[in-house]
Tab-separated table of C-alpha atoms in Angstrom:
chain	number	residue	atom	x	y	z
A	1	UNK	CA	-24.481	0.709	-6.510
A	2	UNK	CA	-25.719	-1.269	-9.323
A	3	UNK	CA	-22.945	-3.225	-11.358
A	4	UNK	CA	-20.088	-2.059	-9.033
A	5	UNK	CA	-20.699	-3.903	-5.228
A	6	UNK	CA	-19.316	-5.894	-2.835
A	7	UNK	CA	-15.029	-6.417	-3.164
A	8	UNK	CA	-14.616	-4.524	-6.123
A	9	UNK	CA	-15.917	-1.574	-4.361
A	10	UNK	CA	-14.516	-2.019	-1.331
A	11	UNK	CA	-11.093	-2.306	-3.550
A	12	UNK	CA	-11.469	0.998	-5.117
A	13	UNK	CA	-11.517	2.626	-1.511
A	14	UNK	CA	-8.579	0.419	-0.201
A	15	UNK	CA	-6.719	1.852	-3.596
A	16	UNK	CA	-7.767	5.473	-3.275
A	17	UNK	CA	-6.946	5.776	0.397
A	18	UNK	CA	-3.795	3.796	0.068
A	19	UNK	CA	-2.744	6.508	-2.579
A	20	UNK	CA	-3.493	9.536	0.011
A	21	UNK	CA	-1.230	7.278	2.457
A	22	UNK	CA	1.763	6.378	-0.036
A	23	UNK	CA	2.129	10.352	-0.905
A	24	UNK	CA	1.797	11.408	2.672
A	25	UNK	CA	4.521	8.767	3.772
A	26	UNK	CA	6.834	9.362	0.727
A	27	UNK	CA	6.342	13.272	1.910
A	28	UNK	CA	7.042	12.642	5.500
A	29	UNK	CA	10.253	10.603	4.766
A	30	UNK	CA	11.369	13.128	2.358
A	31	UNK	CA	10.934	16.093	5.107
A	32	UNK	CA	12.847	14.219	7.671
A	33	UNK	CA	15.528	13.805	5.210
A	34	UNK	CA	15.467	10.888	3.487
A	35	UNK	CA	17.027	7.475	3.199
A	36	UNK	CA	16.584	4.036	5.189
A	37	UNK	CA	16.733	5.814	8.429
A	38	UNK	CA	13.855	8.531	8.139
A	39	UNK	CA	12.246	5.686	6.020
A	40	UNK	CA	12.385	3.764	9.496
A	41	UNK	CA	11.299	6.018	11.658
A	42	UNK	CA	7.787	7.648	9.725
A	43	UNK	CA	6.876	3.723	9.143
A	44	UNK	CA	7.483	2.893	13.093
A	45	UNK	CA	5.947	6.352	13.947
A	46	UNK	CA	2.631	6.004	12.035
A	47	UNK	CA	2.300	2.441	12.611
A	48	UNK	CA	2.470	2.784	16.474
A	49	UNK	CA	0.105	5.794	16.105
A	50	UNK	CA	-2.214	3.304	14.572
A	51	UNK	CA	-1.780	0.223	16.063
A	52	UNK	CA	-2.990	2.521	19.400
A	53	UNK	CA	-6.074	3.226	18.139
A	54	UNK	CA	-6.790	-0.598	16.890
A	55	UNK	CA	-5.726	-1.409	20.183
A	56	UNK	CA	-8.369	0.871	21.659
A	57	UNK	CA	-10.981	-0.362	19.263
A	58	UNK	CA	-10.368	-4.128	19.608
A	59	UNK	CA	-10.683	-3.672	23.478
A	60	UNK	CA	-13.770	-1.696	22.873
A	61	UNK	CA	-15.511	-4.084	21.224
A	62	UNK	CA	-14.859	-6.527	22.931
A	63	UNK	CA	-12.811	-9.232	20.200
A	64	UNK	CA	-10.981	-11.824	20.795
A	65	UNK	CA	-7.234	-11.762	20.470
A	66	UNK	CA	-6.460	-14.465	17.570
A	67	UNK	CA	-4.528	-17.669	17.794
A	68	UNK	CA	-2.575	-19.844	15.712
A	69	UNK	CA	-2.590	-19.388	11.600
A	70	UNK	CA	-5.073	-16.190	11.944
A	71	UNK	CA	-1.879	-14.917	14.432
A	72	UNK	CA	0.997	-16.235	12.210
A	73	UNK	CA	-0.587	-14.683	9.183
A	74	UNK	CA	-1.348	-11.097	10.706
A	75	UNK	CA	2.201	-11.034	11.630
A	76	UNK	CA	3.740	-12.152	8.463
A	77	UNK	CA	1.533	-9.781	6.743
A	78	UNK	CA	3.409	-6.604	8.703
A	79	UNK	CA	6.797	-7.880	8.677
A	80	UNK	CA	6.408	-7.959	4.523
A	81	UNK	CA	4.449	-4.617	4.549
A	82	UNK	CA	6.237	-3.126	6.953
A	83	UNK	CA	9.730	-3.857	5.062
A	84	UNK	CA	8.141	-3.050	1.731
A	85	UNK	CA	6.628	0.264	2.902
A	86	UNK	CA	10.045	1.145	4.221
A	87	UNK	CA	11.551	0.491	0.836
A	88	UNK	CA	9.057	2.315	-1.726
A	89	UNK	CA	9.121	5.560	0.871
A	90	UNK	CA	12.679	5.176	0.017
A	91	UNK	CA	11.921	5.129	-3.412
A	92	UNK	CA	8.891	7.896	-3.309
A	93	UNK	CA	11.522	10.078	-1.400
A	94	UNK	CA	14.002	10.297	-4.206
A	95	UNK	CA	11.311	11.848	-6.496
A	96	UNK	CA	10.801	8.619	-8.340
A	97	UNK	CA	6.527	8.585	-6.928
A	98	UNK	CA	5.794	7.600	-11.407
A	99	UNK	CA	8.316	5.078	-11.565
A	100	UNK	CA	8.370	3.473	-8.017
A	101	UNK	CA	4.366	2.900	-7.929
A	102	UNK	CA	4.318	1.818	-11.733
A	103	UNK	CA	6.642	-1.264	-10.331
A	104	UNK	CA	5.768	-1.504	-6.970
A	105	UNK	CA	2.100	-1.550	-8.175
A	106	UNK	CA	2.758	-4.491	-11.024
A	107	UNK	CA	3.867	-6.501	-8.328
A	108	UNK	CA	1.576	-5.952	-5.879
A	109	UNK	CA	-1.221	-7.122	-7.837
A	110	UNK	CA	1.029	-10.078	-9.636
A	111	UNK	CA	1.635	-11.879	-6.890
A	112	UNK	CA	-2.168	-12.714	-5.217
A	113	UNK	CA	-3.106	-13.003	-8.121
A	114	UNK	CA	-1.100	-15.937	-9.373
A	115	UNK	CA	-1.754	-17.256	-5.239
A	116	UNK	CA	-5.911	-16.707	-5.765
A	117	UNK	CA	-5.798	-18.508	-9.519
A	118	UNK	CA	-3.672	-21.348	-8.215
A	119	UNK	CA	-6.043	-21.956	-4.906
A	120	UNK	CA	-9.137	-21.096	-6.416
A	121	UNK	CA	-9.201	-21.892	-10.264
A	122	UNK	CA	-9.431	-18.979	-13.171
A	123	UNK	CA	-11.486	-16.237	-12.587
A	124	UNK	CA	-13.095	-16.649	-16.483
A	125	UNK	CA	-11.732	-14.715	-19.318
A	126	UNK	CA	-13.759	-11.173	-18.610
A	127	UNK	CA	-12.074	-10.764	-15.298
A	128	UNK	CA	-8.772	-12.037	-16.898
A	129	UNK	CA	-9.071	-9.908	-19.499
A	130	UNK	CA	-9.328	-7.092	-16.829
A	131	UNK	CA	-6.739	-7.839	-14.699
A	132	UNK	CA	-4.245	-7.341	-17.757
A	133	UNK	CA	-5.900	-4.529	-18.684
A	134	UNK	CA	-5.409	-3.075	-15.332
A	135	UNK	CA	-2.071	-4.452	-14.816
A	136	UNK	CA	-1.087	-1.868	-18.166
A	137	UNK	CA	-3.368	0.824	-16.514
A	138	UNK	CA	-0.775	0.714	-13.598
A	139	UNK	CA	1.745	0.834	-15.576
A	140	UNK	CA	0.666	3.856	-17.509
A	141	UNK	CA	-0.543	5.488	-14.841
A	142	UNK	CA	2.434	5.553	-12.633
A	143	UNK	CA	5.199	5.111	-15.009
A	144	UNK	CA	3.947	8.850	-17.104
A	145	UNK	CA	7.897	10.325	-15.995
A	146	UNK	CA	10.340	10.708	-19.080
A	147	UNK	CA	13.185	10.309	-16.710
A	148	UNK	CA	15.443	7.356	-16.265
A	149	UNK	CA	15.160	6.510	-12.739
A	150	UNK	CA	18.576	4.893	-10.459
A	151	UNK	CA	19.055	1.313	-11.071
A	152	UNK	CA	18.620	1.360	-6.951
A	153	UNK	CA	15.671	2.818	-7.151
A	154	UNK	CA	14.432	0.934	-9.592
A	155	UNK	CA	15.878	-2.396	-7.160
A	156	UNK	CA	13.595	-0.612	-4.055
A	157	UNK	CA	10.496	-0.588	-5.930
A	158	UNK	CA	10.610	-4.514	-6.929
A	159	UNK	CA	11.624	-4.853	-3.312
A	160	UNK	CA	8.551	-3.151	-2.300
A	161	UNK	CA	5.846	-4.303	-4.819
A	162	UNK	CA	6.880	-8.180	-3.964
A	163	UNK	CA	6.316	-7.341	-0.474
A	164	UNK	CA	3.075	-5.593	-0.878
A	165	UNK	CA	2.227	-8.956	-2.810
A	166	UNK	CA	2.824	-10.960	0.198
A	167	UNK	CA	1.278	-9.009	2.330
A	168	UNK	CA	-2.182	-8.917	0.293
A	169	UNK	CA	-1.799	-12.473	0.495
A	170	UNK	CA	-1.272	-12.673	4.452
A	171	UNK	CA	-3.581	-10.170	4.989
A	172	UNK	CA	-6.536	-12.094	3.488
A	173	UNK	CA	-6.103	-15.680	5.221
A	174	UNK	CA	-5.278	-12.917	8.308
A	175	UNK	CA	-8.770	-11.588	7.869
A	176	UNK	CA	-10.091	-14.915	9.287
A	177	UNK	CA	-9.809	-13.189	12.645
A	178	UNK	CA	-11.850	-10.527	11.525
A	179	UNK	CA	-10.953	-6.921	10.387
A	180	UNK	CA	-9.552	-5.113	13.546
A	181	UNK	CA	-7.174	-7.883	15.071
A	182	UNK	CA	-5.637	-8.834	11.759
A	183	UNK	CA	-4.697	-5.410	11.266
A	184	UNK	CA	-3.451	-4.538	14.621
A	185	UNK	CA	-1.465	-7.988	14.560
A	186	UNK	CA	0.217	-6.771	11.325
A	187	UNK	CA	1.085	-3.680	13.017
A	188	UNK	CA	2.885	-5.519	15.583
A	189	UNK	CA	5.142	-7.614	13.533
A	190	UNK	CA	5.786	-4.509	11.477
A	191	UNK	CA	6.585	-2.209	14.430
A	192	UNK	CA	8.989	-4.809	16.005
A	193	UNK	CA	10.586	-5.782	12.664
A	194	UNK	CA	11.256	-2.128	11.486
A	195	UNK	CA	12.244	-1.058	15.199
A	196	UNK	CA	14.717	-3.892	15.409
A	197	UNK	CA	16.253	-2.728	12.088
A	198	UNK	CA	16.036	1.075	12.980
A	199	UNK	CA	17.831	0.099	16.715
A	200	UNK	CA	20.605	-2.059	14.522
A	201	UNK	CA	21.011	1.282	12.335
A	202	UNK	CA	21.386	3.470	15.584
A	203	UNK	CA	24.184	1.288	17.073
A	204	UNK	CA	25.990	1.252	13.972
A	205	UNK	CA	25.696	4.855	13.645
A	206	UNK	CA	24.443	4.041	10.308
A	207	UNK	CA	20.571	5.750	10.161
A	208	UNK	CA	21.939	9.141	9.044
A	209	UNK	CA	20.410	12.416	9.859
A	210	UNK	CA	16.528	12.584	10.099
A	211	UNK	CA	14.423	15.496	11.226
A	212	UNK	CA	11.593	14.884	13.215
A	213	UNK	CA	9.896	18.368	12.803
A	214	UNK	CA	6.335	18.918	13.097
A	215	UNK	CA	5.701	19.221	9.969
A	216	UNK	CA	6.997	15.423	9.897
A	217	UNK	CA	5.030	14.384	12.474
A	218	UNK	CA	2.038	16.142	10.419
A	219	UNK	CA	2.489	13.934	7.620
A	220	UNK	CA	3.091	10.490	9.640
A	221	UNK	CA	-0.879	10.983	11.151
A	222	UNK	CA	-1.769	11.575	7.646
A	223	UNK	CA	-0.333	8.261	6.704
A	224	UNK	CA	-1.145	6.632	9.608
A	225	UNK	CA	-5.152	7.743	9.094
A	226	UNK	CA	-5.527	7.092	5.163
A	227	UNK	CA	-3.047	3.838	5.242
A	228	UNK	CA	-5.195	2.349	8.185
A	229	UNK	CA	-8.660	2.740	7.002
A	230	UNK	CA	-7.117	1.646	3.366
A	231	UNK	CA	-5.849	-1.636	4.914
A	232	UNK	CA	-9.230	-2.186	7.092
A	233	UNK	CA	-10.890	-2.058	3.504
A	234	UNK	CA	-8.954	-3.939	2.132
A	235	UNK	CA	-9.366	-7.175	4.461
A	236	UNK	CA	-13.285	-6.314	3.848
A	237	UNK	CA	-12.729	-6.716	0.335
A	238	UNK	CA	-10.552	-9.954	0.565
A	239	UNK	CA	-13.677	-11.222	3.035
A	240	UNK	CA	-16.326	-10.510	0.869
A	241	UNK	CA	-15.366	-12.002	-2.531
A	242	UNK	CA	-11.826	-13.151	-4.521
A	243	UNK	CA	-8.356	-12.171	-4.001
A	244	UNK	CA	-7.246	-11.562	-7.431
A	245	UNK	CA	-10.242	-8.955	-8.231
A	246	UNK	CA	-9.423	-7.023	-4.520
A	247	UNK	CA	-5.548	-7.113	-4.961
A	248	UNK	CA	-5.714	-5.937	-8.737
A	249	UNK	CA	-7.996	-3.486	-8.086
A	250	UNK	CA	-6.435	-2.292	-4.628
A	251	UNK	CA	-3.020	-1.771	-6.594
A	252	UNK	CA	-4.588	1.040	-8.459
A	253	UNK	CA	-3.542	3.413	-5.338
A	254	UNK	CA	-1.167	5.071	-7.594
A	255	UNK	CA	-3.778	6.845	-9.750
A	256	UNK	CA	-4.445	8.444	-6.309
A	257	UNK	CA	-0.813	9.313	-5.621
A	258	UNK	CA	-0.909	11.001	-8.786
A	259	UNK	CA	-3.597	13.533	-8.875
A	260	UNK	CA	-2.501	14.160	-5.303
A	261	UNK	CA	0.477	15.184	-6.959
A	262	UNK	CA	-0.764	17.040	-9.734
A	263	UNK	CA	-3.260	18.840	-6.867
A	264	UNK	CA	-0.532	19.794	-4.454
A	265	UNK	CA	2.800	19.988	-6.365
A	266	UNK	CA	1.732	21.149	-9.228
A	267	UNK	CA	2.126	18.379	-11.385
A	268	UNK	CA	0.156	17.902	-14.346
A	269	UNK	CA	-0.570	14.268	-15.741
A	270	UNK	CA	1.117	13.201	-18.505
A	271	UNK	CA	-1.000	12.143	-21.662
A	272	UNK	CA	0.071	8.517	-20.962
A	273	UNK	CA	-1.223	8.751	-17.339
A	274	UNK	CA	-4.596	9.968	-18.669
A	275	UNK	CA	-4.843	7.234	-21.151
A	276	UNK	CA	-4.181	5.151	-17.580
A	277	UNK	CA	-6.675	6.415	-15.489
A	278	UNK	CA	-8.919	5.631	-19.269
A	279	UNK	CA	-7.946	2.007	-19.562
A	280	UNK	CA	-8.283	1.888	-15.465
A	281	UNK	CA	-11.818	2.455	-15.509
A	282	UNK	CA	-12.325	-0.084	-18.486
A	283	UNK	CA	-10.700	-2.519	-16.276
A	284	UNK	CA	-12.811	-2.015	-13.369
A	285	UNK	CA	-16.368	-2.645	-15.804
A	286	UNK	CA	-14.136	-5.849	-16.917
A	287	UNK	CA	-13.222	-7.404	-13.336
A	288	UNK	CA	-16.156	-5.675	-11.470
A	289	UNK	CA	-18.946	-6.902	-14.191
């Protein structure tokens, strides 16, 4: 592949699959109805759906189930996704997909960032250069609406992009394990953490009304099958070179969400997210080179 290889490639596919995944989940919760509770229910649905088939693979192969930090990590890593996923499907529900991923996708690459320069030193001033570049290619991007989003909304996304953040960050000392357990050990902590919440909701009467049609239930595979293989590349990337360059470069996904928007609602990019996808691909010759 010449000048592009190892992590930062194996980035770009965890950021173009997670963008299939974030428009298929913010679809799903938005058929079902909307809010916390149908927010709940397409994250428990999808993740169960895929911790099955990790299951099924990890048995297959034969891998050891991990212990201590490798364990501790996996399952931090899907209590923060799983509660950050829950609250930018929120946010994608509203209608808000430009404004919530601009945010949430800031964040997300912020935080391992500042972890990856602090335990391994600077990355040199090309890459640095880069990941500003590509933290204002996000930006663009996602953020291409005219509209003045809900201070609420607005509060969901910086709930969700500091989660995503932490999970990176648990996801990579998680991927000591390996790539299948790690994953299927964040599914577990994010199945039992969003279930418990989801169960509170119920008793409360508090969850509201949520269709589970089959359209729904469509849409929850989809994210299950392109939010999966996104995280699995992810870890890759995380094993086979820095943090920093996989997490800014993962936290592209919304350039994804976006043409999948444009493709299938309609929705043509805004000048401003063309100049984004422009400065994104100068940022990936900067960090990748």
């Amino acid at each position: 592949m010449g000048w592009l290889e190892g992590n930062a490639l194996l980035a770009l596919g965890a950021a173009a699959l997670w963008g299939v995944g974030d428009f298929s989940g913010g679809m799903g919760v938005k058929t079902a109805g909307g809010g916390l509770g149908a927010a709940l229910r397409v994250v428990v649905l999808s993740h169960l759906t895929s911790f099955s088939v990790l299951l099924a693979v990890a048995w297959a192969r034969g891998d050891a189930f991990p212990q201590g930090q490798a364990l501790a990590w996996g399952l931090a890593a899907g209590i923060a996704g799983g509660l950050a996923l829950c609250a930018f499907y929120m946010a994608l529900s509203r209608g808000a997909m430009g404004a919530a991923s601009a945010i949430s996708g800031v964040l997300a690459a912020a935080v391992p960032a500042v972890v990856a320069i602090v335990a391994d030193g600077a990355p040199g001033w090309r890459k640095g250069v880069g990941f500003v570049v590509a933290g204002a290619a996000i930006w663009m991007i996602a953020a291409g609406d005219k509209a003045r989003e809900q201070t609420s909304t607005a509060w969901l996304a910086i709930a969700a992009g500091a989660g995503f953040g932490v999970y990176f960050v648990a996801l990579k000392y998680a991927g000591a394990a390996g790539i299948v357990w790690p994953m299927a050990t964040a599914r577990m902590g994010s199945i039992t953490t969003c279930g418990v919440i989801l169960l509170g909701l119920r008793g409360a009467n508090s969850a509201g009304t949520v269709r589970i049609s089959r359209q729904v239930l469509g849409w929850v595979l989809a994210t299950a099958l392109f939010d999966t293989t996104g995280n699995l590349t992810f870890i890759a990337a995380t094993r086979a070179g820095r943090l920093d360059v996989a997490a800014v470069l993962a936290s592209l996904y919304p350039a994804s969400t976006i043409l999948l928007a444009a493709w299938r609602m309609k929705e043509r990019p805004t000048r401003r997210q063309g100049w984004g996808m422009a400065a994104a691909g100068v940022a990936v010759v900067l960090i990748a080179g």
